[in-house]
Every structure is written in structure tokens, then in C-alpha cells.
PDB file of C-alpha atoms in Angstrom:
ATOM      1  CA  MET A  26     -19.355  52.632  -2.169  1.00 60.00           C
ATOM      2  CA  SER A  27     -22.137  51.242  -0.223  1.00 67.00           C
ATOM      3  CA  LYS A  28     -21.548  49.768   3.145  1.00 64.00           C
ATOM      4  CA  THR A  29     -23.404  46.449   1.716  1.00 65.00           C
ATOM      5  CA  LYS A  30     -20.607  46.477  -1.286  1.00 64.00           C
ATOM      6  CA  LYS A  31     -17.779  47.169   1.192  1.00 58.00           C
ATOM      7  CA  ILE A  32     -18.759  43.962   3.276  1.00 63.00           C
ATOM      8  CA  LEU A  33     -19.120  42.062   0.489  1.00 60.00           C
ATOM      9  CA  ILE A  34     -15.860  42.907  -0.971  1.00 61.00           C
ATOM     10  CA  ALA A  35     -14.147  42.374   2.376  1.00 59.00           C
ATOM     11  CA  VAL A  36     -16.028  38.703   2.581  1.00 61.00           C
ATOM     12  CA  SER A  37     -14.615  37.871  -0.677  1.00 62.00           C
ATOM     13  CA  VAL A  38     -10.775  39.081   0.237  1.00 61.00           C
ATOM     14  CA  LEU A  39     -10.988  36.982   3.294  1.00 64.00           C
ATOM     15  CA  VAL A  40     -12.431  33.753   1.569  1.00 59.00           C
ATOM     16  CA  LEU A  41      -9.694  34.174  -1.011  1.00 61.00           C
ATOM     17  CA  VAL A  42      -7.150  34.496   1.604  1.00 59.00           C
ATOM     18  CA  VAL A  43      -7.968  31.631   3.624  1.00 53.00           C
ATOM     19  CA  SER A  44      -8.258  29.463   0.138  1.00 53.00           C
ATOM     20  CA  LEU A  45      -4.702  30.291  -0.754  1.00 56.00           C
ATOM     21  CA  VAL A  46      -3.668  29.530   2.841  1.00 51.00           C
ATOM     22  CA  SER A  47      -5.297  26.073   2.437  1.00 50.00           C
ATOM     23  CA  LEU A  48      -3.431  25.546  -0.738  1.00 50.00           C
ATOM     24  CA  VAL A  49       0.252  26.631   0.387  1.00 49.00           C
ATOM     25  CA  ARG A  50      -0.279  24.499   3.589  1.00 54.00           C
ATOM     26  CA  THR A  51      -1.391  21.750   1.207  1.00 49.00           C
ATOM     27  CA  PHE A  52       1.381  22.288  -0.996  1.00 47.00           C
ATOM     28  CA  LEU A  53       3.963  22.315   1.302  1.00 49.00           C
ATOM     29  CA  ARG A  54       2.669  19.094   3.142  1.00 57.00           C
ATOM     30  CA  ASP A  55       2.725  17.392  -0.076  1.00 60.00           C
ATOM     31  CA  TYR A  56       6.254  18.914  -0.661  1.00 58.00           C
ATOM     32  CA  ALA A  57       7.313  17.645   2.519  1.00 64.00           C
ATOM     33  CA  GLU A  58       6.019  14.079   2.122  1.00 72.00           C
ATOM     34  CA  LYS A  59       7.744  13.927  -1.353  1.00 73.00           C
ATOM     35  CA  GLN A  60      10.879  14.662   0.406  1.00 75.00           C
ATOM     36  CA  LYS A  61      10.606  12.165   3.025  1.00 79.00           C
ATOM     37  CA  ILE A  62       9.716   9.411   0.476  1.00 82.00           C
ATOM     38  CA  GLU A  63      12.786  10.383  -1.660  1.00 84.00           C
ATOM     39  CA  GLU A  64      15.231  10.439   1.498  1.00 85.00           C
ATOM     40  CA  LEU A  65      13.614   7.136   2.281  1.00 84.00           C
ATOM     41  CA  THR A  66      13.764   5.511  -1.570  1.00 85.00           C
ATOM     42  CA  LYS A  67      17.475   6.824  -1.348  1.00 88.00           C
ATOM     43  CA  ILE A  68      18.443   4.784   1.734  1.00 84.00           C
ATOM     44  CA  TRP A  69      16.879   1.821   0.275  1.00 77.00           C
ATOM     45  CA  LYS A  70      18.333   1.945  -3.222  1.00 83.00           C
ATOM     46  CA  GLU A  71      21.934   2.612  -1.428  1.00 80.00           C
ATOM     47  CA  GLY A  72      21.262  -0.580   0.790  1.00 74.00           C
ATOM     48  CA  SER A  73      20.217  -2.829  -2.336  1.00 67.00           C
ATOM     49  CA  ASP A  74      23.621  -1.685  -4.331  1.00 61.00           C
ATOM     50  CA  ARG A  75      25.822  -2.430  -1.442  1.00 59.00           C
ATOM     51  CA  GLY A  76      24.555  -5.461  -1.175  1.00 54.00           C
ATOM     52  CA  GLY A  77      24.567  -6.386  -5.007  1.00 53.00           C
ATOM     53  CA  GLY A  78      21.217  -4.762  -6.502  1.00 55.00           C
ATOM     54  CA  ASP A  79      19.375  -7.695  -8.300  1.00 54.00           C
ATOM     55  CA  SER A  80      21.940 -10.248  -8.078  1.00 46.00           C
ATOM     56  CA  VAL A  81      21.729 -10.565  -4.729  1.00 47.00           C
ATOM     57  CA  PRO A  82      19.677 -13.976  -3.804  1.00 50.00           C
ATOM     58  CA  SER A  83      16.243 -13.810  -3.008  1.00 57.00           C
ATOM     59  CA  ILE A  84      16.966 -15.135   0.888  1.00 60.00           C
ATOM     60  CA  LEU A  85      20.511 -14.987   2.629  1.00 59.00           C
ATOM     61  CA  PHE A  86      21.530 -17.222   4.785  1.00 57.00           C
ATOM     62  CA  ASP A  87      24.592 -16.902   7.868  1.00 55.00           C
ATOM     63  CA  LYS A  88      26.962 -19.625   8.604  1.00 56.00           C
ATOM     64  CA  ASN A  89      24.265 -21.141  10.995  1.00 63.00           C
ATOM     65  CA  ASN A  90      21.575 -21.020   8.174  1.00 61.00           C
ATOM     66  CA  GLU A  91      19.374 -18.570   9.810  1.00 72.00           C
ATOM     67  CA  PRO A  92      18.079 -16.020   7.402  1.00 78.00           C
ATOM     68  CA  VAL A  93      19.963 -12.667   7.213  1.00 84.00           C
ATOM     69  CA  MET A  94      18.378  -9.307   6.883  1.00 90.00           C
ATOM     70  CA  LEU A  95      18.684  -8.100   3.254  1.00 91.00           C
ATOM     71  CA  PRO A  96      21.221  -4.896   3.219  1.00 91.00           C
ATOM     72  CA  GLU A  97      18.574  -2.266   1.579  1.00 92.00           C
ATOM     73  CA  PHE A  98      16.443  -3.078   5.012  1.00 94.00           C
ATOM     74  CA  ARG A  99      19.331  -2.358   7.679  1.00 92.00           C
ATOM     75  CA  GLU A 100      19.660   1.388   7.950  1.00 93.00           C
ATOM     76  CA  LEU A 101      15.833   1.688   7.738  1.00 94.00           C
ATOM     77  CA  TYR A 102      14.913  -1.019  10.116  1.00 95.00           C
ATOM     78  CA  GLU A 103      17.235   0.716  12.479  1.00 94.00           C
ATOM     79  CA  ARG A 104      15.526   3.904  12.230  1.00 94.00           C
ATOM     80  CA  ASN A 105      12.262   2.281  12.556  1.00 95.00           C
ATOM     81  CA  SER A 106      11.860  -1.573  13.402  1.00 95.00           C
ATOM     82  CA  ASP A 107       8.180  -1.317  12.370  1.00 95.00           C
ATOM     83  CA  ILE A 108       8.968  -1.879   8.767  1.00 96.00           C
ATOM     84  CA  PHE A 109       7.905  -4.795   7.161  1.00 94.00           C
ATOM     85  CA  GLY A 110       8.622  -4.625   3.673  1.00 95.00           C
ATOM     86  CA  TRP A 111       9.445  -2.643   0.551  1.00 96.00           C
ATOM     87  CA  LEU A 112       6.726  -2.319  -2.285  1.00 96.00           C
ATOM     88  CA  MET A 113       7.804  -1.307  -5.618  1.00 95.00           C
ATOM     89  CA  ILE A 114       4.772  -1.176  -8.807  1.00 96.00           C
ATOM     90  CA  ASP A 115       6.682  -0.036 -11.942  1.00 94.00           C
ATOM     91  CA  GLY A 116       4.450   2.665 -13.990  1.00 92.00           C
ATOM     92  CA  THR A 117       3.362   4.238 -10.653  1.00 93.00           C
ATOM     93  CA  ARG A 118       4.514   6.419  -7.980  1.00 91.00           C
ATOM     94  CA  ILE A 119       4.727   3.494  -5.643  1.00 93.00           C
ATOM     95  CA  GLU A 120       7.615   2.682  -4.202  1.00 93.00           C
ATOM     96  CA  TYR A 121       6.958   2.748  -0.517  1.00 93.00           C
ATOM     97  CA  PRO A 122       8.002   1.153   2.634  1.00 95.00           C
ATOM     98  CA  VAL A 123       5.092  -1.105   4.595  1.00 96.00           C
ATOM     99  CA  MET A 124       4.775  -0.582   7.894  1.00 95.00           C
ATOM    100  CA  GLN A 125       3.301  -2.703  10.862  1.00 94.00           C
ATOM    101  CA  ASN A 126       2.648  -1.600  14.386  1.00 93.00           C
ATOM    102  CA  PRO A 127       2.533  -4.359  16.579  1.00 89.00           C
ATOM    103  CA  GLN A 128       0.632  -2.375  19.557  1.00 90.00           C
ATOM    104  CA  ASP A 129      -1.503  -0.653  16.821  1.00 92.00           C
ATOM    105  CA  SER A 130      -2.242  -2.106  13.350  1.00 89.00           C
ATOM    106  CA  GLU A 131      -3.884   1.290  12.191  1.00 92.00           C
ATOM    107  CA  TYR A 132      -0.756   3.516  13.333  1.00 94.00           C
ATOM    108  CA  TYR A 133       0.614   3.996  10.283  1.00 94.00           C
ATOM    109  CA  LEU A 134      -3.051   5.391   8.694  1.00 92.00           C
ATOM    110  CA  ASN A 135      -1.899   8.955   9.775  1.00 91.00           C
ATOM    111  CA  HIS A 136       1.967   8.588  10.878  1.00 92.00           C
ATOM    112  CA  ASP A 137       4.729   8.716   8.707  1.00 91.00           C
ATOM    113  CA  PHE A 138       8.144   6.634   8.609  1.00 92.00           C
ATOM    114  CA  ASP A 139       9.266   8.658  11.697  1.00 92.00           C
ATOM    115  CA  LYS A 140       6.392   8.296  13.495  1.00 93.00           C
ATOM    116  CA  ASN A 141       5.266  11.958  12.844  1.00 90.00           C
ATOM    117  CA  GLU A 142       1.493  12.533  12.607  1.00 88.00           C
ATOM    118  CA  ASN A 143       0.737  12.698   8.661  1.00 85.00           C
ATOM    119  CA  GLN A 144      -2.308  12.853   7.038  1.00 82.00           C
ATOM    120  CA  GLY A 145      -1.039  10.670   4.444  1.00 83.00           C
ATOM    121  CA  GLY A 146       0.437   7.980   6.466  1.00 88.00           C
ATOM    122  CA  LEU A 147       2.046   4.872   4.647  1.00 94.00           C
ATOM    123  CA  PRO A 148       1.004   1.571   3.276  1.00 95.00           C
ATOM    124  CA  PHE A 149       0.577  -0.784   6.172  1.00 95.00           C
ATOM    125  CA  LEU A 150      -0.355  -4.261   6.793  1.00 94.00           C
ATOM    126  CA  ASP A 151      -3.516  -5.463   7.908  1.00 92.00           C
ATOM    127  CA  ALA A 152      -4.242  -6.528  11.446  1.00 88.00           C
ATOM    128  CA  HIS A 153      -5.109 -10.275  10.544  1.00 87.00           C
ATOM    129  CA  SER A 154      -2.157 -10.567   8.247  1.00 85.00           C
ATOM    130  CA  VAL A 155       0.845 -12.237  10.620  1.00 72.00           C
ATOM    131  CA  ALA A 156       4.271 -12.130   8.587  1.00 59.00           C
ATOM    132  CA  ASN A 157       5.113 -15.906   9.111  1.00 57.00           C
ATOM    133  CA  ASN A 158       1.604 -17.413   9.328  1.00 65.00           C
ATOM    134  CA  SER A 159      -0.488 -15.872   6.748  1.00 75.00           C
ATOM    135  CA  ASP A 160      -1.129 -16.948   3.235  1.00 88.00           C
ATOM    136  CA  ILE A 161      -2.472 -13.557   2.558  1.00 93.00           C
ATOM    137  CA  TRP A 162      -1.169  -9.994   3.046  1.00 95.00           C
ATOM    138  CA  LEU A 163      -3.671  -7.682   2.778  1.00 96.00           C
ATOM    139  CA  ILE A 164      -1.813  -4.145   2.268  1.00 96.00           C
ATOM    140  CA  HIS A 165      -3.903  -0.753   2.937  1.00 95.00           C
ATOM    141  CA  GLY A 166      -2.977   2.507   1.741  1.00 93.00           C
ATOM    142  CA  HIS A 167      -4.577   6.256   1.012  1.00 89.00           C
ATOM    143  CA  HIS A 168      -5.958   6.917  -2.082  1.00 87.00           C
ATOM    144  CA  MET A 169      -4.540  10.576  -1.717  1.00 80.00           C
ATOM    145  CA  LYS A 170      -5.214  13.575  -3.890  1.00 78.00           C
ATOM    146  CA  SER A 171      -2.066  14.726  -4.677  1.00 72.00           C
ATOM    147  CA  GLY A 172      -0.914  11.307  -6.194  1.00 70.00           C
ATOM    148  CA  TRP A 173       0.563   9.605  -3.254  1.00 76.00           C
ATOM    149  CA  MET A 174       0.324   6.434  -1.548  1.00 84.00           C
ATOM    150  CA  PHE A 175      -2.166   4.114  -3.381  1.00 92.00           C
ATOM    151  CA  LYS A 176      -3.888   6.577  -5.956  1.00 92.00           C
ATOM    152  CA  ASP A 177      -2.191   4.885  -8.851  1.00 95.00           C
ATOM    153  CA  LEU A 178      -3.793   1.673  -8.161  1.00 96.00           C
ATOM    154  CA  MET A 179      -6.473   3.311 -10.261  1.00 96.00           C
ATOM    155  CA  LYS A 180      -4.558   2.717 -13.389  1.00 96.00           C
ATOM    156  CA  TYR A 181      -5.336  -1.050 -12.863  1.00 97.00           C
ATOM    157  CA  LYS A 182      -8.912  -0.090 -13.722  1.00 96.00           C
ATOM    158  CA  ASN A 183      -7.616  -0.067 -17.559  1.00 95.00           C
ATOM    159  CA  GLU A 184      -6.822  -3.604 -18.618  1.00 97.00           C
ATOM    160  CA  SER A 185      -4.143  -2.086 -21.273  1.00 96.00           C
ATOM    161  CA  PHE A 186      -2.258  -0.797 -18.141  1.00 97.00           C
ATOM    162  CA  TYR A 187      -2.358  -4.067 -16.736  1.00 97.00           C
ATOM    163  CA  GLN A 188      -1.499  -5.994 -19.741  1.00 96.00           C
ATOM    164  CA  GLU A 189       1.920  -3.461 -19.563  1.00 96.00           C
ATOM    165  CA  HIS A 190       2.420  -4.240 -15.809  1.00 97.00           C
ATOM    166  CA  ALA A 191       1.435  -7.416 -14.871  1.00 96.00           C
ATOM    167  CA  THR A 192       3.780  -7.845 -11.846  1.00 96.00           C
ATOM    168  CA  PHE A 193       5.320  -6.015  -9.200  1.00 97.00           C
ATOM    169  CA  GLN A 194       8.106  -6.361  -6.730  1.00 95.00           C
ATOM    170  CA  PHE A 195       7.797  -6.909  -2.848  1.00 95.00           C
ATOM    171  CA  SER A 196      10.236  -7.476  -0.456  1.00 93.00           C
ATOM    172  CA  THR A 197      10.297  -8.241   3.099  1.00 93.00           C
ATOM    173  CA  LEU A 198      12.851  -8.148   5.565  1.00 93.00           C
ATOM    174  CA  TYR A 199      14.486 -11.420   4.309  1.00 91.00           C
ATOM    175  CA  GLU A 200      13.169 -12.101   0.725  1.00 90.00           C
ATOM    176  CA  LYS A 201      13.065 -10.135  -2.413  1.00 91.00           C
ATOM    177  CA  ALA A 202       9.962 -11.571  -4.620  1.00 93.00           C
ATOM    178  CA  GLU A 203       7.806 -10.830  -7.615  1.00 95.00           C
ATOM    179  CA  TYR A 204       3.993 -11.234  -7.507  1.00 97.00           C
ATOM    180  CA  GLU A 205       2.108 -11.532 -10.882  1.00 97.00           C
ATOM    181  CA  ILE A 206      -1.702 -10.361 -10.498  1.00 97.00           C
ATOM    182  CA  VAL A 207      -4.417 -12.580 -10.352  1.00 97.00           C
ATOM    183  CA  ALA A 208      -6.991 -10.170 -10.261  1.00 97.00           C
ATOM    184  CA  VAL A 209      -8.275  -6.303  -9.695  1.00 97.00           C
ATOM    185  CA  ILE A 210     -11.454  -6.072  -8.363  1.00 97.00           C
ATOM    186  CA  LEU A 211     -13.889  -3.415  -6.996  1.00 96.00           C
ATOM    187  CA  SER A 212     -15.853  -3.731  -3.931  1.00 95.00           C
ATOM    188  CA  LYS A 213     -16.803  -1.688  -0.827  1.00 91.00           C
ATOM    189  CA  VAL A 214     -16.813  -1.852   3.171  1.00 90.00           C
ATOM    190  CA  TYR A 215     -19.778  -3.502   4.262  1.00 90.00           C
ATOM    191  CA  ARG A 216     -21.925  -3.488   7.500  1.00 88.00           C
ATOM    192  CA  LYS A 217     -21.002  -6.418   9.589  1.00 87.00           C
ATOM    193  CA  SER A 218     -24.758  -7.665   9.083  1.00 86.00           C
ATOM    194  CA  ASP A 219     -24.494  -7.670   5.285  1.00 88.00           C
ATOM    195  CA  ASN A 220     -24.187 -11.338   4.008  1.00 88.00           C
ATOM    196  CA  VAL A 221     -22.021 -10.717   1.244  1.00 92.00           C
ATOM    197  CA  PHE A 222     -18.417 -11.575  -0.069  1.00 93.00           C
ATOM    198  CA  LYS A 223     -15.759  -9.234   1.854  1.00 93.00           C
ATOM    199  CA  TYR A 224     -12.493  -9.354   0.439  1.00 94.00           C
ATOM    200  CA  TYR A 225     -11.004  -7.739   3.720  1.00 93.00           C
ATOM    201  CA  GLN A 226     -11.998 -10.504   5.849  1.00 92.00           C
ATOM    202  CA  ILE A 227      -8.809 -12.469   5.426  1.00 92.00           C
ATOM    203  CA  GLU A 228      -8.996 -14.020   8.905  1.00 88.00           C
ATOM    204  CA  ASP A 229     -11.808 -16.634   7.614  1.00 83.00           C
ATOM    205  CA  VAL A 230      -9.466 -18.099   4.971  1.00 89.00           C
ATOM    206  CA  SER A 231      -7.068 -20.911   6.766  1.00 86.00           C
ATOM    207  CA  THR A 232      -7.968 -24.128   4.943  1.00 91.00           C
ATOM    208  CA  PRO A 233      -7.834 -25.097   1.543  1.00 92.00           C
ATOM    209  CA  ALA A 234     -11.524 -25.020   0.793  1.00 94.00           C
ATOM    210  CA  GLU A 235     -11.668 -21.417   2.344  1.00 93.00           C
ATOM    211  CA  PHE A 236      -8.594 -20.808   0.250  1.00 94.00           C
ATOM    212  CA  ASP A 237     -10.380 -21.835  -3.157  1.00 94.00           C
ATOM    213  CA  SER A 238     -13.741 -19.827  -1.796  1.00 95.00           C
ATOM    214  CA  TYR A 239     -11.866 -16.472  -1.388  1.00 95.00           C
ATOM    215  CA  LEU A 240     -10.266 -17.116  -5.015  1.00 95.00           C
ATOM    216  CA  GLN A 241     -13.872 -18.003  -6.842  1.00 95.00           C
ATOM    217  CA  ASN A 242     -15.395 -14.780  -5.126  1.00 96.00           C
ATOM    218  CA  ILE A 243     -12.280 -12.701  -6.177  1.00 96.00           C
ATOM    219  CA  GLN A 244     -12.564 -13.873  -9.790  1.00 95.00           C
ATOM    220  CA  LYS A 245     -16.255 -13.106  -9.867  1.00 95.00           C
ATOM    221  CA  LEU A 246     -15.577  -9.362  -8.681  1.00 96.00           C
ATOM    222  CA  ALA A 247     -12.583  -9.125 -11.339  1.00 96.00           C
ATOM    223  CA  LEU A 248     -12.660  -6.362 -13.964  1.00 97.00           C
ATOM    224  CA  TYR A 249     -10.822  -8.355 -16.301  1.00 96.00           C
ATOM    225  CA  ASP A 250      -9.554 -12.174 -17.110  1.00 95.00           C
ATOM    226  CA  THR A 251      -5.530 -11.897 -16.062  1.00 96.00           C
ATOM    227  CA  GLY A 252      -5.369 -15.512 -16.809  1.00 93.00           C
ATOM    228  CA  VAL A 253      -3.639 -15.871 -13.696  1.00 95.00           C
ATOM    229  CA  THR A 254      -5.076 -18.224 -10.842  1.00 93.00           C
ATOM    230  CA  ALA A 255      -3.504 -19.232  -7.254  1.00 93.00           C
ATOM    231  CA  GLN A 256      -4.163 -22.391  -5.092  1.00 91.00           C
ATOM    232  CA  TYR A 257      -3.497 -23.113  -1.515  1.00 92.00           C
ATOM    233  CA  GLY A 258      -0.135 -22.672  -0.229  1.00 89.00           C
ATOM    234  CA  ASP A 259       0.526 -19.541  -2.434  1.00 93.00           C
ATOM    235  CA  GLN A 260       1.392 -16.218  -1.162  1.00 93.00           C
ATOM    236  CA  LEU A 261      -1.190 -13.764  -1.495  1.00 95.00           C
ATOM    237  CA  ILE A 262      -0.812 -10.032  -1.641  1.00 96.00           C
ATOM    238  CA  VAL A 263      -4.165  -7.646  -1.510  1.00 97.00           C
ATOM    239  CA  LEU A 264      -3.276  -4.134  -2.218  1.00 97.00           C
ATOM    240  CA  SER A 265      -6.254  -2.355  -1.067  1.00 97.00           C
ATOM    241  CA  THR A 266      -7.250   1.676  -1.146  1.00 96.00           C
ATOM    242  CA  CYS A 267     -10.223   3.722  -1.688  1.00 94.00           C
ATOM    243  CA  GLU A 268     -12.486   4.164  -4.656  1.00 93.00           C
ATOM    244  CA  TYR A 269     -14.830   7.054  -4.836  1.00 92.00           C
ATOM    245  CA  SER A 270     -17.247   5.780  -7.540  1.00 89.00           C
ATOM    246  CA  THR A 271     -19.635   4.484  -5.159  1.00 90.00           C
ATOM    247  CA  GLU A 272     -19.927   4.947  -1.050  1.00 90.00           C
ATOM    248  CA  HIS A 273     -17.454   3.087   0.930  1.00 89.00           C
ATOM    249  CA  GLY A 274     -16.009   1.984  -2.310  1.00 91.00           C
ATOM    250  CA  ARG A 275     -12.615   0.090  -2.810  1.00 95.00           C
ATOM    251  CA  LEU A 276     -10.188  -1.327  -5.236  1.00 97.00           C
ATOM    252  CA  ALA A 277      -8.058  -4.034  -4.689  1.00 97.00           C
ATOM    253  CA  VAL A 278      -5.353  -5.609  -6.473  1.00 98.00           C
ATOM    254  CA  VAL A 279      -4.735  -9.239  -5.916  1.00 97.00           C
ATOM    255  CA  ALA A 280      -1.494 -11.200  -6.484  1.00 97.00           C
ATOM    256  CA  ARG A 281       0.508 -13.791  -6.158  1.00 96.00           C
ATOM    257  CA  LYS A 282       3.766 -14.710  -5.292  1.00 95.00           C
ATOM    258  CA  ARG A 283       6.135 -16.463  -8.396  1.00 91.00           C
ATOM    259  CA  SER A 284       7.927 -19.409  -7.404  1.00 79.00           C
TER     260      SER A 284
END
């Protein structure tokens, strides 16, 4: 065998080994992430069962008429007080805590529930969404190749999937609620100088006129007509993730809280 062939074989073997090591690392990382999410989900469901599950009123109050933390959040909150809520969408793998770190709004872009560095992170509330003062909660989540986090939002590109999953559940620490989808949109992250509608600039939405304008622009971008609308005073949730059909692309699911 010539020296050149030996070198080529050695390089090929090395590339194969490196590829296998990378695949194993990815598998182990995804497995660990899955185990952590399943653990958190188990804690959530056990707390919900102790509190009576769906029979619990949407908001609980103590004898002083102060809101009481829902039982499903108590153990999770003791473990990490950055937890803001819990999101669950039927027909998807989306069943996650939603986080908000007061010091660093993007902390959970690359940290897990126990504040360990993690590529997948967790869904988190945008810096301009303040729990008690914002009509729009913008929630970011990664589009992971493994299928975790917000990749399954891509299913909403198909109107047929929407028709079977037109609502989802989102609970805050003190309230259970159901949201109905207003629109599914495709957009992108623009340059600051671009004079176009930017769905993620929720800090610019504070008056009835601004709210109406925001909804009108959302409807212009909608992939299909849901027949659902919203008005000033409604609580909106915008679920946002990367969408790779265009550079810096984004897909967002916009929903309103059912009264």
C-alpha cells in the first residue's frame, strides 16, 4: 500500500471517529435535556394533582383576598424563583416552564432550569414583557434540530394542524388560562434602520391605537385566517422562534387569553 493511500485512510478514519464522537455527544446532551424536562413535567403534574388538577379555580385567593401560588408551581418555584409560567400545547412536545431572569433577560437562552449552561436553554420572557404591566407577553424559544423547545411551532405552518390545535394552555404562578390563536406569522429580525413592522418590538405598544395597529400588521402577515381577533385590554402571548426558510427568519404564534 502506498504512503499516500495510508495517509488518506488514516485521515478518513480520523474524520469518522470525530464524527462519531460528535454524534454521541449530541445524543447524550439531548438525552440529558429530555430527562430534565421530564423531571420538571413530573413535578408540575404531581403538584397539579395535589391541588385538584383542572378542577382548581383559575385563580386561588387566601383569607385576605390575596392571590395564592398554584400548587403545581410551589416546588418548582422553591427550586428556581425565575419561573414565570408553564406552557403546554397539545399535539406537540411543547410542555415547558417559561422563565424570566430579572438581571439578564436572555439568561435562559443558554441555561437550564438549574442554571447550568445548556445549549437548548428554556423558553423565556422578553425583556419588555413585564408580568403585571404588559398586554403582550413575548416568549422566545430555540428551534432545536432535536425537536425540543419551540421546533414544533413549525407545525402551525399547516392550517390543518391549527384547526385541530387552535388553543393552548399557559399558566402563570397564580392563574391557569387558555389562549386561542389569533394568527401564525412569518417574519424576520430586521436591522434597526429598517422602516418595517417588527412584531417583536412590543415596547412600542401601549395605547389602544398602537395595539390596534399592532394587530392589523399581524393580520397582514398571517399565513391563514383563523377568524379570531383581539382588542385593547386583551392579554396576548406571542411565541417566537427561528424559521430557516429565510435569513434571520422568525415564526410567531400570536394568541389571546380567553375570558
